[in-house]
Amino acid sequence: PMTLELVAFAPRGDLVLSYESPPSGAAPGTLVFRSMSDGATVAMYDVAEVSALAFAPASDRFVYTTGAGRTYTALARVPR
């Protein structure tokens, strides 16, 4: 089972983004986009050591910060 670490809700109310990681820390965690209406998985991305998540106000982009080695912040489009 995965451990829920972080959660962000899209301002439009249609998506939730979570960061989930294995309890042992032996593998990278996963960013998971889910539909708020039915809980269906929209997209998943393997990313190590995410420490922050946020949606842009228009819900079309998201940002995450990872501390794997150095600290990096990435801005990306929300999958549709």
Coordinates of N, CA and C in Angstrom, one line a residue:
P1 N 0.8 -1.2 0.0 CA 0.0 0.0 0.0 C 0.9 1.3 0.0
M2 N 0.3 2.3 -0.5 CA 1.0 3.6 -0.6 C 0.6 4.5 0.6
T3 N 1.4 5.4 1.0 CA 1.1 6.4 2.0 C 0.8 7.7 1.4
L4 N -0.4 8.3 1.7 CA -0.8 9.6 1.2 C 0.1 10.7 1.9
E5 N 0.8 11.4 1.1 CA 1.7 12.5 1.7 C 1.2 13.9 1.6
L6 N 0.7 14.2 0.4 CA 0.3 15.6 0.1 C -1.0 15.6 -0.8
V7 N -1.8 16.6 -0.7 CA -3.0 16.7 -1.5 C -3.2 18.1 -1.9
A8 N -3.7 18.3 -3.2 CA -4.0 19.7 -3.6 C -5.3 19.5 -4.5
F9 N -6.2 20.5 -4.3 CA -7.5 20.4 -5.0 C -7.5 21.5 -6.1
A10 N -7.9 21.2 -7.3 CA -8.0 22.1 -8.4 C -9.1 23.2 -8.1
P11 N -8.8 24.5 -8.3 CA -9.8 25.5 -8.0 C -11.1 25.3 -8.7
R12 N -11.1 24.7 -9.9 CA -12.3 24.5 -10.6 C -13.2 23.4 -10.0
G13 N -12.6 22.6 -9.1 CA -13.3 21.5 -8.4 C -13.4 20.2 -9.2
D14 N -12.7 20.1 -10.2 CA -12.8 18.9 -11.0 C -11.8 17.8 -10.8
L15 N -10.6 18.2 -10.2 CA -9.5 17.3 -10.0 C -8.9 17.4 -8.6
V16 N -8.3 16.3 -8.2 CA -7.5 16.3 -6.9 C -6.2 15.7 -7.3
L17 N -5.1 16.3 -6.8 CA -3.7 15.9 -7.1 C -3.2 15.4 -5.8
S18 N -2.6 14.2 -5.7 CA -2.0 13.7 -4.5 C -0.6 13.2 -4.8
Y19 N 0.2 13.2 -3.7 CA 1.5 12.6 -3.8 C 1.5 11.4 -2.8
E20 N 1.7 10.2 -3.4 CA 1.7 9.0 -2.6 C 3.1 8.3 -2.7
S21 N 3.5 7.8 -1.6 CA 4.8 7.1 -1.6 C 4.8 5.8 -0.8
P22 N 5.7 4.8 -1.2 CA 5.7 3.6 -0.5 C 6.2 3.8 0.9
P23 N 5.7 3.0 1.9 CA 6.1 3.2 3.3 C 7.6 3.0 3.5
S24 N 8.2 2.1 2.7 CA 9.6 1.8 3.0 C 10.6 2.9 2.4
G25 N 10.1 3.7 1.5 CA 10.9 4.7 0.8 C 11.9 4.1 -0.2
A26 N 11.7 2.8 -0.5 CA 12.6 2.1 -1.4 C 12.4 2.5 -2.9
A27 N 11.2 3.1 -3.2 CA 10.9 3.5 -4.6 C 10.4 4.9 -4.6
P28 N 10.5 5.5 -5.8 CA 10.0 6.9 -5.8 C 8.5 6.9 -5.6
G29 N 8.0 8.1 -5.2 CA 6.5 8.2 -5.0 C 5.8 8.5 -6.3
T30 N 4.5 8.8 -6.2 CA 3.8 9.0 -7.4 C 2.8 10.2 -7.3
L31 N 2.8 11.1 -8.3 CA 1.8 12.1 -8.4 C 0.6 11.5 -9.1
V32 N -0.5 11.6 -8.4 CA -1.7 11.0 -9.0 C -2.8 12.0 -9.1
F33 N -3.3 12.2 -10.4 CA -4.5 13.0 -10.7 C -5.7 12.2 -10.7
R34 N -6.7 12.6 -9.9 CA -8.0 11.9 -9.9 C -9.2 12.8 -10.2
S35 N -10.2 12.3 -10.8 CA -11.4 13.0 -11.0 C -12.2 13.2 -9.7
M36 N -12.6 14.4 -9.4 CA -13.4 14.6 -8.2 C -14.8 14.0 -8.3
S37 N -15.3 13.8 -9.5 CA -16.7 13.3 -9.7 C -16.8 11.9 -9.4
D38 N -15.8 11.1 -9.8 CA -15.9 9.6 -9.6 C -14.7 8.9 -9.1
G39 N -13.6 9.7 -8.8 CA -12.4 9.1 -8.2 C -11.5 8.4 -9.2
A40 N -11.9 8.4 -10.5 CA -11.1 7.7 -11.5 C -9.7 8.4 -11.6
T41 N -8.7 7.6 -11.9 CA -7.4 8.1 -12.1 C -7.3 8.7 -13.5
V42 N -6.8 9.9 -13.6 CA -6.6 10.6 -14.8 C -5.2 10.4 -15.3
A43 N -4.2 10.5 -14.5 CA -2.8 10.4 -14.8 C -2.0 10.1 -13.6
M44 N -0.8 9.4 -13.8 CA 0.1 9.1 -12.7 C 1.5 9.4 -13.2
Y45 N 2.4 10.0 -12.4 CA 3.8 10.2 -12.7 C 4.6 9.9 -11.5
D46 N 5.7 9.1 -11.8 CA 6.6 8.7 -10.7 C 7.6 9.9 -10.5
V47 N 7.7 10.4 -9.3 CA 8.5 11.5 -8.9 C 9.0 11.2 -7.5
A48 N 10.3 11.4 -7.2 CA 10.9 11.2 -5.9 C 10.8 12.4 -5.0
E49 N 10.5 12.2 -3.8 CA 10.6 13.1 -2.7 C 9.9 14.5 -2.9
V50 N 8.6 14.4 -3.3 CA 7.9 15.7 -3.5 C 7.6 16.3 -2.1
S51 N 7.8 17.6 -2.0 CA 7.6 18.2 -0.7 C 6.5 19.3 -0.7
A52 N 6.0 19.7 -1.9 CA 4.9 20.6 -2.0 C 4.2 20.5 -3.4
L53 N 2.9 20.8 -3.4 CA 2.0 20.7 -4.6 C 1.1 21.9 -4.6
A54 N 0.8 22.4 -5.8 CA -0.2 23.5 -5.9 C -0.8 23.5 -7.3
F55 N -2.0 23.9 -7.4 CA -2.6 24.2 -8.7 C -2.6 25.7 -9.0
A56 N -2.5 26.1 -10.3 CA -2.6 27.5 -10.7 C -4.1 27.8 -10.5
P57 N -4.4 29.1 -10.4 CA -5.8 29.5 -10.2 C -6.8 29.1 -11.3
A58 N -6.3 29.0 -12.5 CA -7.1 28.5 -13.6 C -7.3 27.0 -13.7
S59 N -6.6 26.3 -12.9 CA -6.6 24.8 -12.8 C -6.0 24.2 -14.1
D60 N -5.3 24.9 -14.9 CA -4.7 24.4 -16.1 C -3.2 24.0 -16.0
R61 N -2.6 24.4 -14.9 CA -1.2 24.1 -14.6 C -1.1 23.7 -13.1
F62 N 0.0 23.0 -12.8 CA 0.3 22.7 -11.4 C 1.8 22.8 -11.2
V63 N 2.2 22.9 -10.0 CA 3.6 23.0 -9.6 C 3.9 22.1 -8.5
Y64 N 5.1 21.5 -8.5 CA 5.5 20.6 -7.4 C 7.0 20.9 -7.2
T65 N 7.4 20.7 -5.9 CA 8.8 20.8 -5.5 C 9.3 19.5 -5.0
T66 N 10.5 19.1 -5.5 CA 11.1 17.9 -5.1 C 12.5 18.1 -4.5
G67 N 12.8 17.4 -3.5 CA 14.1 17.5 -2.8 C 15.0 16.3 -3.0
A68 N 14.9 15.7 -4.2 CA 15.8 14.6 -4.5 C 17.1 15.1 -4.9
G69 N 18.1 15.1 -4.0 CA 19.4 15.6 -4.2 C 19.4 17.1 -4.0
R70 N 19.1 17.9 -5.0 CA 18.9 19.3 -4.9 C 17.4 19.6 -4.9
T71 N 17.0 20.8 -4.5 CA 15.6 21.2 -4.5 C 15.3 21.7 -5.9
Y72 N 14.2 21.1 -6.5 CA 13.8 21.5 -7.8 C 12.3 21.8 -7.8
T73 N 11.9 22.8 -8.5 CA 10.4 23.2 -8.6 C 10.1 23.1 -10.1
A74 N 9.0 22.3 -10.4 CA 8.6 22.1 -11.7 C 7.2 22.7 -11.9
L75 N 6.9 23.3 -13.1 CA 5.6 23.8 -13.5 C 5.2 23.0 -14.7
A76 N 4.0 22.4 -14.7 CA 3.6 21.6 -15.8 C 2.1 21.8 -16.1
R77 N 1.7 21.3 -17.2 CA 0.3 21.4 -17.6 C -0.5 20.3 -16.9
V78 N -1.7 20.5 -16.6 CA -2.6 19.5 -16.0 C -3.0 18.6 -17.1
P79 N -2.9 17.3 -17.0 CA -3.4 16.4 -18.0 C -4.9 16.4 -18.1
R80 N -5.4 16.3 -19.3 CA -6.8 16.3 -19.6 C -7.2 15.2 -20.5

